[in-house]
JSON list of C-alpha atoms in Angstrom, two decimals:
[
{"chain": "N", "resi": 862, "resn": "VAL", "atom": "CA", "xyz": [-3.43, -9.46, -1.57]},
{"chain": "N", "resi": 863, "resn": "SER", "atom": "CA", "xyz": [-2.50, -6.50, 0.60]},
{"chain": "N", "resi": 864, "resn": "ILE", "atom": "CA", "xyz": [1.16, -6.97, 1.53]},
{"chain": "N", "resi": 865, "resn": "GLY", "atom": "CA", "xyz": [1.19, -4.49, 4.43]},
{"chain": "N", "resi": 866, "resn": "PRO", "atom": "CA", "xyz": [2.30, -2.57, 6.26]},
{"chain": "N", "resi": 867, "resn": "GLY", "atom": "CA", "xyz": [0.04, -3.97, 8.89]},
{"chain": "N", "resi": 868, "resn": "ASN", "atom": "CA", "xyz": [-0.12, -6.35, 11.78]},
{"chain": "N", "resi": 869, "resn": "PHE", "atom": "CA", "xyz": [3.02, -8.53, 11.57]},
{"chain": "N", "resi": 870, "resn": "THR", "atom": "CA", "xyz": [1.34, -11.89, 12.14]},
{"chain": "N", "resi": 871, "resn": "GLY", "atom": "CA", "xyz": [-1.79, -11.07, 10.16]},
{"chain": "N", "resi": 872, "resn": "THR", "atom": "CA", "xyz": [0.16, -9.82, 7.15]},
{"chain": "N", "resi": 873, "resn": "ARG", "atom": "CA", "xyz": [2.57, -12.76, 7.24]},
{"chain": "N", "resi": 874, "resn": "ILE", "atom": "CA", "xyz": [-0.23, -15.36, 7.44]},
{"chain": "N", "resi": 875, "resn": "THR", "atom": "CA", "xyz": [-2.33, -13.68, 4.74]},
{"chain": "N", "resi": 876, "resn": "VAL", "atom": "CA", "xyz": [0.55, -13.42, 2.29]},
{"chain": "N", "resi": 877, "resn": "ALA", "atom": "CA", "xyz": [1.70, -17.01, 2.96]},
{"chain": "N", "resi": 878, "resn": "MET", "atom": "CA", "xyz": [-1.83, -18.33, 2.51]},
{"chain": "N", "resi": 879, "resn": "THR", "atom": "CA", "xyz": [-2.47, -16.44, -0.75]},
{"chain": "N", "resi": 880, "resn": "ARG", "atom": "CA", "xyz": [0.93, -17.42, -2.16]},
{"chain": "N", "resi": 881, "resn": "THR", "atom": "CA", "xyz": [0.17, -21.08, -1.41]},
{"chain": "N", "resi": 882, "resn": "ILE", "atom": "CA", "xyz": [-3.25, -20.88, -3.08]},
{"chain": "N", "resi": 883, "resn": "ALA", "atom": "CA", "xyz": [-1.83, -19.10, -6.15]},
{"chain": "N", "resi": 884, "resn": "GLN", "atom": "CA", "xyz": [0.97, -21.66, -6.42]},
{"chain": "N", "resi": 885, "resn": "GLN", "atom": "CA", "xyz": [-1.33, -24.67, -6.13]},
{"chain": "N", "resi": 886, "resn": "LEU", "atom": "CA", "xyz": [-3.93, -23.28, -8.55]},
{"chain": "N", "resi": 887, "resn": "LYS", "atom": "CA", "xyz": [-1.20, -21.97, -10.90]},
{"chain": "N", "resi": 888, "resn": "ILE", "atom": "CA", "xyz": [-2.81, -18.53, -10.99]},
{"chain": "N", "resi": 889, "resn": "PRO", "atom": "CA", "xyz": [-1.34, -15.02, -10.83]},
{"chain": "N", "resi": 890, "resn": "LEU", "atom": "CA", "xyz": [-1.18, -13.08, -7.58]},
{"chain": "N", "resi": 891, "resn": "ASP", "atom": "CA", "xyz": [-1.00, -9.31, -7.24]},
{"chain": "N", "resi": 892, "resn": "GLY", "atom": "CA", "xyz": [0.50, -7.81, -4.10]},
{"chain": "N", "resi": 893, "resn": "ILE", "atom": "CA", "xyz": [-0.25, -4.18, -3.34]},
{"chain": "N", "resi": 894, "resn": "ASN", "atom": "CA", "xyz": [0.68, -2.31, -0.19]},
{"chain": "N", "resi": 895, "resn": "SER", "atom": "CA", "xyz": [-2.15, -1.01, 1.96]},
{"chain": "N", "resi": 896, "resn": "PHE", "atom": "CA", "xyz": [-0.96, 2.62, 1.83]},
{"chain": "N", "resi": 897, "resn": "THR", "atom": "CA", "xyz": [-1.17, 2.57, -1.99]},
{"chain": "N", "resi": 898, "resn": "LEU", "atom": "CA", "xyz": [-4.70, 1.18, -1.74]},
{"chain": "N", "resi": 899, "resn": "MET", "atom": "CA", "xyz": [-5.83, 4.01, 0.53]},
{"chain": "N", "resi": 900, "resn": "ALA", "atom": "CA", "xyz": [-3.83, 6.89, -1.05]},
{"chain": "N", "resi": 901, "resn": "ALA", "atom": "CA", "xyz": [-6.47, 8.13, -3.53]},
{"chain": "N", "resi": 902, "resn": "ARG", "atom": "CA", "xyz": [-9.21, 7.87, -0.91]},
{"chain": "N", "resi": 903, "resn": "LEU", "atom": "CA", "xyz": [-7.20, 9.67, 1.79]},
{"chain": "N", "resi": 904, "resn": "SER", "atom": "CA", "xyz": [-5.93, 12.37, -0.59]},
{"chain": "N", "resi": 905, "resn": "LYS", "atom": "CA", "xyz": [-9.44, 13.86, -0.55]},
{"chain": "N", "resi": 906, "resn": "GLN", "atom": "CA", "xyz": [-8.63, 15.08, 2.98]},
{"chain": "N", "resi": 907, "resn": "LEU", "atom": "CA", "xyz": [-5.84, 17.34, 1.71]},
{"chain": "N", "resi": 908, "resn": "LYS", "atom": "CA", "xyz": [-6.33, 21.09, 1.51]},
{"chain": "N", "resi": 909, "resn": "GLU", "atom": "CA", "xyz": [-7.14, 22.37, -1.98]},
{"chain": "N", "resi": 910, "resn": "GLU", "atom": "CA", "xyz": [-3.63, 23.82, -2.52]},
{"chain": "N", "resi": 911, "resn": "GLN", "atom": "CA", "xyz": [-2.07, 20.45, -1.57]},
{"chain": "N", "resi": 912, "resn": "LYS", "atom": "CA", "xyz": [-4.23, 18.28, -3.88]},
{"chain": "N", "resi": 913, "resn": "ASN", "atom": "CA", "xyz": [-1.66, 17.88, -6.69]},
{"chain": "N", "resi": 914, "resn": "GLN", "atom": "CA", "xyz": [1.37, 17.71, -4.41]},
{"chain": "N", "resi": 915, "resn": "PRO", "atom": "CA", "xyz": [3.15, 14.72, -2.85]},
{"chain": "N", "resi": 916, "resn": "PHE", "atom": "CA", "xyz": [1.96, 13.74, 0.61]},
{"chain": "N", "resi": 917, "resn": "TRP", "atom": "CA", "xyz": [2.79, 11.20, 3.28]},
{"chain": "N", "resi": 918, "resn": "ILE", "atom": "CA", "xyz": [0.63, 8.48, 4.75]},
{"chain": "N", "resi": 919, "resn": "SER", "atom": "CA", "xyz": [1.77, 7.53, 8.22]},
{"chain": "N", "resi": 920, "resn": "ARG", "atom": "CA", "xyz": [0.89, 5.14, 11.01]},
{"chain": "N", "resi": 921, "resn": "SER", "atom": "CA", "xyz": [2.22, 5.34, 14.56]},
{"chain": "N", "resi": 922, "resn": "LEU", "atom": "CA", "xyz": [3.40, 2.10, 16.08]},
{"chain": "N", "resi": 923, "resn": "LYS", "atom": "CA", "xyz": [2.92, 1.33, 19.76]},
{"chain": "N", "resi": 924, "resn": "ARG", "atom": "CA", "xyz": [6.59, 1.01, 20.66]},
{"chain": "N", "resi": 925, "resn": "ARG", "atom": "CA", "xyz": [8.59, 1.38, 17.49]},
{"chain": "N", "resi": 926, "resn": "GLY", "atom": "CA", "xyz": [7.96, 4.85, 16.06]},
{"chain": "N", "resi": 927, "resn": "THR", "atom": "CA", "xyz": [6.20, 5.76, 12.82]},
{"chain": "N", "resi": 928, "resn": "ILE", "atom": "CA", "xyz": [5.86, 4.03, 9.46]},
{"chain": "N", "resi": 929, "resn": "ALA", "atom": "CA", "xyz": [5.33, 6.35, 6.49]},
{"chain": "N", "resi": 930, "resn": "GLY", "atom": "CA", "xyz": [5.22, 6.25, 2.71]},
{"chain": "N", "resi": 931, "resn": "LYS", "atom": "CA", "xyz": [5.10, 9.15, 0.25]},
{"chain": "N", "resi": 932, "resn": "TYR", "atom": "CA", "xyz": [2.51, 9.31, -2.54]},
{"chain": "N", "resi": 933, "resn": "LYS", "atom": "CA", "xyz": [1.18, 11.49, -5.31]},
{"chain": "N", "resi": 934, "resn": "VAL", "atom": "CA", "xyz": [-2.28, 11.16, -6.83]},
{"chain": "N", "resi": 935, "resn": "LYS", "atom": "CA", "xyz": [-2.77, 12.08, -10.47]},
{"chain": "N", "resi": 936, "resn": "ASN", "atom": "CA", "xyz": [-6.10, 12.28, -12.25]},
{"chain": "N", "resi": 937, "resn": "ASN", "atom": "CA", "xyz": [-4.63, 11.31, -15.60]},
{"chain": "N", "resi": 938, "resn": "GLY", "atom": "CA", "xyz": [-7.34, 8.88, -16.70]},
{"chain": "N", "resi": 939, "resn": "ASP", "atom": "CA", "xyz": [-5.15, 5.80, -16.14]},
{"chain": "N", "resi": 940, "resn": "PRO", "atom": "CA", "xyz": [-6.33, 4.00, -12.98]},
{"chain": "N", "resi": 941, "resn": "LEU", "atom": "CA", "xyz": [-3.08, 2.01, -12.82]},
{"chain": "N", "resi": 942, "resn": "LYS", "atom": "CA", "xyz": [-1.06, 5.25, -12.70]},
{"chain": "N", "resi": 943, "resn": "GLU", "atom": "CA", "xyz": [-3.48, 7.23, -10.54]},
{"chain": "N", "resi": 944, "resn": "VAL", "atom": "CA", "xyz": [-1.36, 6.67, -7.41]},
{"chain": "N", "resi": 945, "resn": "ILE", "atom": "CA", "xyz": [2.39, 7.03, -7.65]},
{"chain": "N", "resi": 946, "resn": "GLU", "atom": "CA", "xyz": [4.46, 5.68, -4.78]},
{"chain": "N", "resi": 947, "resn": "LEU", "atom": "CA", "xyz": [7.37, 8.09, -4.37]},
{"chain": "N", "resi": 948, "resn": "ASN", "atom": "CA", "xyz": [8.76, 6.50, -1.22]},
{"chain": "N", "resi": 949, "resn": "PRO", "atom": "CA", "xyz": [7.61, 3.04, -0.02]},
{"chain": "N", "resi": 950, "resn": "PRO", "atom": "CA", "xyz": [6.45, 2.56, 3.58]},
{"chain": "N", "resi": 951, "resn": "HIS", "atom": "CA", "xyz": [9.40, 2.54, 5.95]},
{"chain": "N", "resi": 952, "resn": "LEU", "atom": "CA", "xyz": [10.25, 3.40, 9.54]},
{"chain": "N", "resi": 953, "resn": "VAL", "atom": "CA", "xyz": [10.90, 7.15, 9.83]},
{"chain": "N", "resi": 954, "resn": "LYS", "atom": "CA", "xyz": [13.16, 8.74, 12.40]},
{"chain": "N", "resi": 955, "resn": "ASN", "atom": "CA", "xyz": [11.51, 12.14, 12.63]},
{"chain": "N", "resi": 956, "resn": "LYS", "atom": "CA", "xyz": [7.73, 12.32, 12.29]},
{"chain": "N", "resi": 957, "resn": "ASN", "atom": "CA", "xyz": [8.00, 16.12, 11.96]},
{"chain": "N", "resi": 958, "resn": "ASP", "atom": "CA", "xyz": [9.64, 15.73, 8.52]},
{"chain": "N", "resi": 959, "resn": "LEU", "atom": "CA", "xyz": [6.39, 14.32, 7.10]},
{"chain": "N", "resi": 960, "resn": "HIS", "atom": "CA", "xyz": [4.48, 17.20, 5.59]},
{"chain": "N", "resi": 961, "resn": "PRO", "atom": "CA", "xyz": [1.73, 17.10, 4.60]},
{"chain": "N", "resi": 962, "resn": "SER", "atom": "CA", "xyz": [0.86, 13.86, 6.34]},
{"chain": "N", "resi": 963, "resn": "LEU", "atom": "CA", "xyz": [-2.37, 11.89, 6.52]},
{"chain": "N", "resi": 964, "resn": "THR", "atom": "CA", "xyz": [-2.97, 9.17, 9.07]},
{"chain": "N", "resi": 965, "resn": "ALA", "atom": "CA", "xyz": [-3.41, 5.69, 7.61]},
{"chain": "N", "resi": 966, "resn": "HIS", "atom": "CA", "xyz": [-6.99, 4.56, 8.00]},
{"chain": "N", "resi": 967, "resn": "GLU", "atom": "CA", "xyz": [-8.30, 1.36, 6.53]},
{"chain": "N", "resi": 968, "resn": "ASP", "atom": "CA", "xyz": [-11.77, 1.14, 5.05]},
{"chain": "N", "resi": 969, "resn": "ALA", "atom": "CA", "xyz": [-11.92, -2.59, 4.37]},
{"chain": "N", "resi": 970, "resn": "GLY", "atom": "CA", "xyz": [-14.80, -2.38, 1.90]},
{"chain": "N", "resi": 971, "resn": "LYS", "atom": "CA", "xyz": [-13.31, 0.42, -0.20]},
{"chain": "N", "resi": 972, "resn": "ASP", "atom": "CA", "xyz": [-9.74, -0.88, 0.04]},
{"chain": "N", "resi": 973, "resn": "VAL", "atom": "CA", "xyz": [-10.72, -4.39, -1.07]},
{"chain": "N", "resi": 974, "resn": "ILE", "atom": "CA", "xyz": [-12.70, -2.98, -3.99]},
{"chain": "N", "resi": 975, "resn": "ARG", "atom": "CA", "xyz": [-9.65, -0.90, -4.98]},
{"chain": "N", "resi": 976, "resn": "LEU", "atom": "CA", "xyz": [-7.41, -3.98, -4.71]},
{"chain": "N", "resi": 977, "resn": "LEU", "atom": "CA", "xyz": [-9.76, -5.96, -6.99]},
{"chain": "N", "resi": 978, "resn": "GLU", "atom": "CA", "xyz": [-9.99, -3.07, -9.48]},
{"chain": "N", "resi": 979, "resn": "ILE", "atom": "CA", "xyz": [-6.21, -2.85, -9.74]},
{"chain": "N", "resi": 980, "resn": "SER", "atom": "CA", "xyz": [-5.94, -6.62, -10.13]},
{"chain": "N", "resi": 981, "resn": "GLU", "atom": "CA", "xyz": [-8.57, -6.63, -12.86]},
{"chain": "N", "resi": 982, "resn": "LEU", "atom": "CA", "xyz": [-6.80, -3.82, -14.74]},
{"chain": "N", "resi": 983, "resn": "LEU", "atom": "CA", "xyz": [-3.50, -5.72, -14.52]},
{"chain": "N", "resi": 984, "resn": "ARG", "atom": "CA", "xyz": [-5.22, -8.78, -16.03]},
{"chain": "N", "resi": 985, "resn": "GLU", "atom": "CA", "xyz": [-6.69, -6.68, -18.86]},
{"chain": "N", "resi": 986, "resn": "LYS", "atom": "CA", "xyz": [-3.23, -5.26, -19.64]},
{"chain": "N", "resi": 987, "resn": "ASP", "atom": "CA", "xyz": [-1.78, -8.79, -19.44]},
{"chain": "N", "resi": 988, "resn": "LYS", "atom": "CA", "xyz": [0.75, -7.76, -16.77]},
{"chain": "N", "resi": 989, "resn": "PRO", "atom": "CA", "xyz": [2.61, -10.74, -15.30]},
{"chain": "N", "resi": 990, "resn": "SER", "atom": "CA", "xyz": [1.92, -11.34, -11.62]},
{"chain": "N", "resi": 991, "resn": "PRO", "atom": "CA", "xyz": [3.91, -14.37, -10.49]},
{"chain": "N", "resi": 992, "resn": "TRP", "atom": "CA", "xyz": [3.13, -15.38, -6.92]},
{"chain": "N", "resi": 993, "resn": "GLU", "atom": "CA", "xyz": [6.87, -15.83, -6.21]},
{"chain": "N", "resi": 994, "resn": "ARG", "atom": "CA", "xyz": [7.39, -12.04, -6.20]},
{"chain": "N", "resi": 995, "resn": "ILE", "atom": "CA", "xyz": [4.78, -11.36, -3.53]},
{"chain": "N", "resi": 996, "resn": "LEU", "atom": "CA", "xyz": [6.37, -10.75, -0.12]},
{"chain": "N", "resi": 997, "resn": "PRO", "atom": "CA", "xyz": [5.02, -8.95, 2.94]},
{"chain": "N", "resi": 998, "resn": "ILE", "atom": "CA", "xyz": [6.29, -5.51, 3.89]},
{"chain": "N", "resi": 999, "resn": "TYR", "atom": "CA", "xyz": [8.11, -5.61, 7.23]},
{"chain": "N", "resi": 1000, "resn": "PRO", "atom": "CA", "xyz": [9.24, -2.05, 7.94]},
{"chain": "N", "resi": 1001, "resn": "VAL", "atom": "CA", "xyz": [10.11, -3.10, 11.48]},
{"chain": "N", "resi": 1002, "resn": "SER", "atom": "CA", "xyz": [10.92, -6.43, 13.03]},
{"chain": "N", "resi": 1003, "resn": "PRO", "atom": "CA", "xyz": [8.55, -7.67, 15.75]},
{"chain": "N", "resi": 1004, "resn": "ILE", "atom": "CA", "xyz": [11.69, -8.63, 17.69]},
{"chain": "N", "resi": 1005, "resn": "ASP", "atom": "CA", "xyz": [14.40, -6.17, 18.73]}
]
């Protein structure tokens, strides 16, 4: 399941529903943030000299500022270590400090395929994925 950042209600309901299903079926549940899912895809927009450097993925919020996370993409042959999250998504004070920055853009088809690929690789490597650890990302509260 994608744990956000995203729409507060949508993320909360999705995570609660998938946790409940995983608990009742006694199956593992992987939670991956949406910026990590899109990082490799979005990194193709970087200039050639920025390709192997850390970059930010950001999303502007209507009334609360900007959420951003910092990532690095490595082509090291290990799909589980292709994207390294250097700084998890959080509310940033100064958007100008984010350089280079790419705007978060979901591609549901590609992002879901990436989520399933990561989950399958975790199963193959026998990585534990208890549903209890999966919580939504809330970089900002919907209530002041």
